[in-house]
Amino acid sequence: MTETLKQTPTPSFLEYQGRFKGIFAWIFSTDHKRIGLLYLYSMLVFFSIAATLGLMMKLELIAPGRTIMGAQTYNSFFTLHGITMIFLIVVPGLPAVFGNFFLPILIGAKDVAFPKLNLFSWWIYIVGAFIALSSQFLGDGPPDTGWTFYAPYSFKTGTNMLPAVTGAFVLGFSSIATGINFIVTIHRLRAPGMKWMKMPLFPWALYGTAWIQVLATPIVGITLLMVVLERTLQIGFFDPALGGDPILYQHLFWIYSHPAVYIMILPAMGVISEIIPTFARKTIFGYTAIVVSTLAIAFVGYFVWGHHMFTSGMSGVALYTFSILTFLVAIPSAIKIFNWVATLHKASIDLQTPFLWALCFLFVFMIGGLSGMVLGALSANVHLHDTAFVVAHFHYIVFGGTGFAFFGALHYWFPKMFGRMYDKSWANIGLAIFFTGFNTLYLPMFYLGITGMPRRYYDYVERFHGPNIVSSMGAMLMISGLIILITNLVRSARHGAKAGKDPWKGKTLEWTVDSPPSLENFDEIPLVTQDPYDYD
């Protein structure tokens, strides 16, 4: 892909000794790679907390009646589980970790456009996280509204809502700062010769995501600020008793939160677009169509928030319009699926672990997407609204799509990030257990929802018992797979065999630099003369 590229004699970013030592060399570093790893380590801690809470909830649901906790504790658990997973892991996840680490390298730059702003974003993320998590330990008990903070309950409940809402508000600034940084980086720091249509697809996905972060996040920030003012000053934005409208809250919340789904899933699609051509040993099919579909998803995603509110009392015209738009937004996603599958046609496939993660992503994302079409249909939505079916669909898209892509990215770029290979046997065993557990956990929820089990309930009638047992067993299996996966990666980061520059025989720029990369990635900025996936 490059005409000239010199080996750097400088130490790797992991060995580099700057002005600070020890942990301060990390938390005050403006190197985009160290900041990416700071996000990774932070998210692993938060993910462990959220996954433990999720497992506790499934253990409670393994039998009717009280099992291991009461209703109020269950409500606080699913609220903290949701806040942690959405605002601390899934929304920032792929852009913050792999975007920070690989965006500059993929476009041939030495760093992001604003390194200090990048570090500041991580600090805001940490501050917001601690404020949100403090809601569990301060005031009048853990919040119990769920991660949506629905009005009017969010300003009526006597639980400790303010830190949770304030934490989510602060986290929004981190997301906006990261988005601005990525947009400017992509516009200004691409290597010579890297025209827009020669840019790899992961940076394209980050570009579309960044615009959503910048344009949509302020809306939820203002909405959460209105909840704080409503709760403290009783202004009357959403409270019917004061002349407010609780449906207004839902509109404002979902105008951000549906595009936020694409903040989660677009980078995941970008990762899959990197993995598939590398292990298919083939130029990706329909590069231009994938780029256009990425931007189309980012644009159309702004206009479908109303499908979360089909039962809230909107007009018939609004219902039909949002339903049609929901089906339309599936088209660019389907284009991506078609192009990935077409890339595999007559390919020389190398069945390495990252490729297996990509295949699993396709499987779970298809289930999530097709079940979304069911919910996009008005009549079916009315029947399934607020049932376990929605929980299953949500987790197949958000956790299935983003989670599988996240672990796929981690196994794909692990040799580049840490300079070492992982144990492939244990990685594949962990993936098999995780995949089996994931589907055992969430598939029964489709059945439970169709047969009428409501979501967010801590108890249920006897006829829902069987599928809940299966689902709870799936949760335990999935956590077992997670432990194997994370243990293997942690051990391999210290003791794995050393990795070369290009262990997967990739074609994009990150595979031309050392593993792990030097502080400034390149001795000389590369001159790009070929397309990013030129395997011909």
XYZ file of N, CA, C and O in Angstrom, residues 20 88 107 137 146 169 189 191 216 225 247 300 355 389 446 516 523:
68
model
N 6.827 11.511 32.659
C 6.278 10.895 33.866
C 6.645 9.425 33.933
O 6.947 8.796 32.916
N -21.192 3.598 29.539
C -19.770 3.417 29.834
C -19.080 2.416 28.930
O -17.854 2.389 28.846
N -4.849 5.803 8.803
C -4.824 6.873 7.792
C -3.424 7.449 7.614
O -3.242 8.456 6.934
N -24.370 4.366 45.991
C -23.891 4.366 47.370
C -24.248 5.637 48.141
O -24.043 5.703 49.340
N -34.381 2.401 35.466
C -33.841 1.889 34.216
C -32.966 2.952 33.570
O -32.997 4.126 33.965
N -24.905 12.796 31.865
C -24.740 14.127 31.257
C -23.254 14.427 31.023
O -22.853 14.863 29.942
N -5.532 14.917 8.534
C -4.282 14.187 8.758
C -4.132 12.923 7.921
O -3.267 12.097 8.209
N -2.785 10.512 5.129
C -1.476 10.486 4.467
C -1.597 10.958 3.029
O -2.667 10.843 2.417
N -25.982 14.544 17.757
C -27.099 13.978 18.534
C -26.879 14.046 20.039
O -27.838 14.205 20.801
N -30.417 17.387 31.460
C -30.362 18.618 32.264
C -31.777 19.070 32.630
O -32.022 19.536 33.759
N -44.631 12.801 27.391
C -44.313 12.266 26.061
C -43.192 13.074 25.409
O -42.411 12.549 24.631
N -30.137 8.432 7.962
C -31.531 7.980 8.147
C -31.807 7.652 9.618
O -32.940 7.774 10.084
N -11.735 -14.101 12.353
C -12.722 -14.382 11.316
C -13.923 -15.137 11.899
O -15.077 -14.892 11.502
N -39.470 -9.927 24.399
C -39.057 -9.948 22.995
C -38.162 -8.742 22.693
O -37.143 -8.860 22.001
N -37.207 -14.357 23.130
C -38.149 -14.116 22.021
C -39.457 -14.853 22.295
O -40.557 -14.299 22.153
N 4.528 -4.026 19.049
C 3.616 -2.871 19.041
C 4.253 -1.681 18.341
O 5.485 -1.615 18.228
N 8.190 6.523 10.980
C 9.347 7.404 10.853
C 9.084 8.462 9.800
O 9.423 9.631 9.964
